[in-house]
Short mmCIF file of C-alpha atoms in Angstrom, two decimals:
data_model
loop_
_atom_site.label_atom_id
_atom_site.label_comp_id
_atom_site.label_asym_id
_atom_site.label_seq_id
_atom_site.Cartn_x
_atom_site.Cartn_y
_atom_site.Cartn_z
CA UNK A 1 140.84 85.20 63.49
CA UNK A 2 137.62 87.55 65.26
CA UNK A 3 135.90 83.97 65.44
CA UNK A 4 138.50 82.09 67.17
CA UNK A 5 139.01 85.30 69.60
CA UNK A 6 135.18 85.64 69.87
CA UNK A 7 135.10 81.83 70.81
CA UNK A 8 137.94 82.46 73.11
CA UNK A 9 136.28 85.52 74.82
CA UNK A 10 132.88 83.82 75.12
CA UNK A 11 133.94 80.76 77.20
CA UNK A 12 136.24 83.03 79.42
CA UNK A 13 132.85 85.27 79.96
CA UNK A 14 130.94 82.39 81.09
CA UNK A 15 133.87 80.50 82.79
CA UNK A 16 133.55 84.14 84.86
CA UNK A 17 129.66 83.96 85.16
CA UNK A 18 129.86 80.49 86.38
CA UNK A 19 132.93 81.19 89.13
CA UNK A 20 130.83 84.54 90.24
CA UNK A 21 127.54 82.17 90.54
CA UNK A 22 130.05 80.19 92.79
CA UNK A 23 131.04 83.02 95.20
CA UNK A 24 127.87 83.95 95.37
CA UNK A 25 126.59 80.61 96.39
CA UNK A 26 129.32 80.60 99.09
CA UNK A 27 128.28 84.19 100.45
CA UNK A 28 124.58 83.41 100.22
CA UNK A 29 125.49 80.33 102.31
CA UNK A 30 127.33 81.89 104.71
CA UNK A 31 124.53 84.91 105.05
CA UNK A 32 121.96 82.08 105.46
CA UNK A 33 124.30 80.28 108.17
CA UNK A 34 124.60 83.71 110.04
CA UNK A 35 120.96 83.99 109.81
CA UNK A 36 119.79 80.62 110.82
CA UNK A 37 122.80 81.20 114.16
CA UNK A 38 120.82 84.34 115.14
CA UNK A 39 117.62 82.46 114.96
CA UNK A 40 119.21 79.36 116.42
CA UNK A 41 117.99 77.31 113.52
CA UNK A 42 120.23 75.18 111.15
CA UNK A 43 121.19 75.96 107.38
CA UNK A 44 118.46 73.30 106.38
CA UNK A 45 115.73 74.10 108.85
CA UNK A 46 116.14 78.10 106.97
CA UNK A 47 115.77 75.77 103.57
CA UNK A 48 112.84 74.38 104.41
CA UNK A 49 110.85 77.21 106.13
CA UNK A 50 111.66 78.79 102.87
CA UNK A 51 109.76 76.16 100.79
CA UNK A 52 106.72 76.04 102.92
CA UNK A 53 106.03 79.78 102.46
CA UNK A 54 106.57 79.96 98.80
CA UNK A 55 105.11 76.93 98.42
CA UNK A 56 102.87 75.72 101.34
CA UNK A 57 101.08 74.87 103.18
CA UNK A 58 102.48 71.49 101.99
CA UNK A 59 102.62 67.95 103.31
CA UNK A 60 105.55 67.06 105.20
CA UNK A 61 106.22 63.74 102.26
CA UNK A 62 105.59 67.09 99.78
CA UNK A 63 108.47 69.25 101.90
CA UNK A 64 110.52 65.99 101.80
CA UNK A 65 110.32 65.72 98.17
CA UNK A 66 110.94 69.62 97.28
CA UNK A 67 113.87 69.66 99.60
CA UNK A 68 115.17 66.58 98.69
CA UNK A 69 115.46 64.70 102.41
CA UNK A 70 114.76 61.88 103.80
CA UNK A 71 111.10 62.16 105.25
CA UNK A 72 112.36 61.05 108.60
CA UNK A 73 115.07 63.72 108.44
CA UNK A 74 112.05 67.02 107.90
CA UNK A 75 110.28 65.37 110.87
CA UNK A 76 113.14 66.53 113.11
CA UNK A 77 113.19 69.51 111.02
CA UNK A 78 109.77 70.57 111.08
CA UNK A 79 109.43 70.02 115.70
CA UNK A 80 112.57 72.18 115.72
CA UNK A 81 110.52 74.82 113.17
CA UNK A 82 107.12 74.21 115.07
CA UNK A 83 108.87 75.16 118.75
CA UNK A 84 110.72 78.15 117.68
CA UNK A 85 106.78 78.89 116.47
CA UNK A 86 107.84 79.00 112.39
CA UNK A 87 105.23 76.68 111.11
CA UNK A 88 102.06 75.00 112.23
CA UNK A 89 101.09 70.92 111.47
CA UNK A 90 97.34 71.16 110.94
CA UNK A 91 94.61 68.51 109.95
CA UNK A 92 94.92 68.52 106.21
CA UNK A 93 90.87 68.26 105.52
CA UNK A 94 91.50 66.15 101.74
CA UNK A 95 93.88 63.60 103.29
CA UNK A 96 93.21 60.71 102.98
CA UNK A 97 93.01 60.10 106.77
CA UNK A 98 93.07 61.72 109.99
CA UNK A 99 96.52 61.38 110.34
CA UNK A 100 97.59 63.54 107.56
CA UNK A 101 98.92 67.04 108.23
CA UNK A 102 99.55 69.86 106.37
CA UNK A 103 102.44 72.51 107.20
CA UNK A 104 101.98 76.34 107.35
CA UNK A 105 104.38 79.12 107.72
CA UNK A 106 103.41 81.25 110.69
CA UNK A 107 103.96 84.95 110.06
CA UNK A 108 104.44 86.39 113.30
CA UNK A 109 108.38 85.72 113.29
CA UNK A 110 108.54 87.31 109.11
CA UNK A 111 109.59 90.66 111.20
CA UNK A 112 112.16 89.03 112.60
CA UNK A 113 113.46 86.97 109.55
CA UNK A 114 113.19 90.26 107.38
CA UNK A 115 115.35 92.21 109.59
CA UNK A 116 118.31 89.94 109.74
CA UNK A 117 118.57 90.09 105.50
CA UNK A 118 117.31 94.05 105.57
CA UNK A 119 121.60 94.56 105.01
CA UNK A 120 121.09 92.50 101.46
CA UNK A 121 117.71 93.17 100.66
CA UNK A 122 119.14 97.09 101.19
CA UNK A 123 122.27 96.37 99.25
CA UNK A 124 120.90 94.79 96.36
CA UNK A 125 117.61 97.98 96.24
CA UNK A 126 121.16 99.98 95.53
CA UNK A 127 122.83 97.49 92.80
CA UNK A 128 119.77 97.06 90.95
CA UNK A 129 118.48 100.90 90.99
CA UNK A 130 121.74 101.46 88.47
CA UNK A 131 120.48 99.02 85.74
CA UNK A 132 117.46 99.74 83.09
CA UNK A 133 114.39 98.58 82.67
CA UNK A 134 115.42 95.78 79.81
CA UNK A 135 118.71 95.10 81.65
CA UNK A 136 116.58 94.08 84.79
CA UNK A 137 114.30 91.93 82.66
CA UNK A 138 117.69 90.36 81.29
CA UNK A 139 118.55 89.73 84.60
CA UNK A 140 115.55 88.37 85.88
CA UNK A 141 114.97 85.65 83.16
CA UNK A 142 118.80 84.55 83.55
CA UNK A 143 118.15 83.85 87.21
CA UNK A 144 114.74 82.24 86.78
CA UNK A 145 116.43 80.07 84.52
CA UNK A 146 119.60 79.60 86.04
CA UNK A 147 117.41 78.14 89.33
CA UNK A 148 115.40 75.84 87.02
CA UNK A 149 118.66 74.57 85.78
CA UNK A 150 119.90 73.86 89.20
CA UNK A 151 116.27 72.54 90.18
CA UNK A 152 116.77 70.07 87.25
CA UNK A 153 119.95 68.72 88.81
CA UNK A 154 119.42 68.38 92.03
CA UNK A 155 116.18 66.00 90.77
CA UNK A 156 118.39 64.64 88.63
CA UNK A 157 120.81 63.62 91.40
CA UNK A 158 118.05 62.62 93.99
CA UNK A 159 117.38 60.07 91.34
CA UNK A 160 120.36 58.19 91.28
#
């Protein structure tokens, strides 16, 4: 009887884990969407100034890939990025011609981006100061994999 209650218990814990990632997906998105109005960029211009300064300076076929659109879609995205003065196109110097660019995040706006999420980066200094040491770690390497899962299927999808 413990095992069938155990069982029972386990899948309602992670139905719970799954509904809470969820809601916070939603209130991420609609941080991200109040951000991005402030800064009068769109949700998916915020997405991909994100991935070209964790992972850039990048090529904008490179951006196209990571974010999964249409490289005709992040050349729209990256002139709206380049006149608000987010990123830079510069000559990439190992292209294979003069034509090829590379994009950079420009850091004199990272001021302005910070302050907008201060409010969450302040709120979450608070939730996390009330866990441990191990219980952070815990909760580190359940994120970390919990975005490779989702980086998995969204590759998986952009397959099909």
């Amino acid at each position: 009887m413990t095992s069938i209650n155990s069982g029972w218990s386990r899948r309602r814990a992670a139905a719970g884990i799954k509904a809470s990632l969820r809601a916070l997906r939603n209130q991420m998105s609609l941080l991200n969407h109040q951000v991005g109005a402030r800064l009068e960029l769109r949700d998916v211009d915020l997405d991909c100034l994100e991935i070209v300064q964790e992972h850039g300076p990048l090529t904008p076929s490179a951006l196209a890939r990571r974010a999964g659109l249409h490289p005709a879609t992040v050349t729209g995205i990256l002139d709206r990025l380049q006149r608000g003065g987010w990123v830079a196109r510069e000559r990439d110097p190992d292209g294979p011609d003069r034509r090829a660019v590379l994009v950079r995040a420009l850091k004199d706006r990272n001021a302005e981006l910070l302050g907008l999420y201060a409010g969450m980066s302040t709120a979450l200094d608070g939730l996390l100061a009330g866990y441990d040491d191990d219980q952070l770690a815990l909760l580190a390497d359940f994120l970390r994999r919990t975005t490779e899962a989702g980086r998995t299927a969204t590759e998986e999808l952009g397959r099909d």
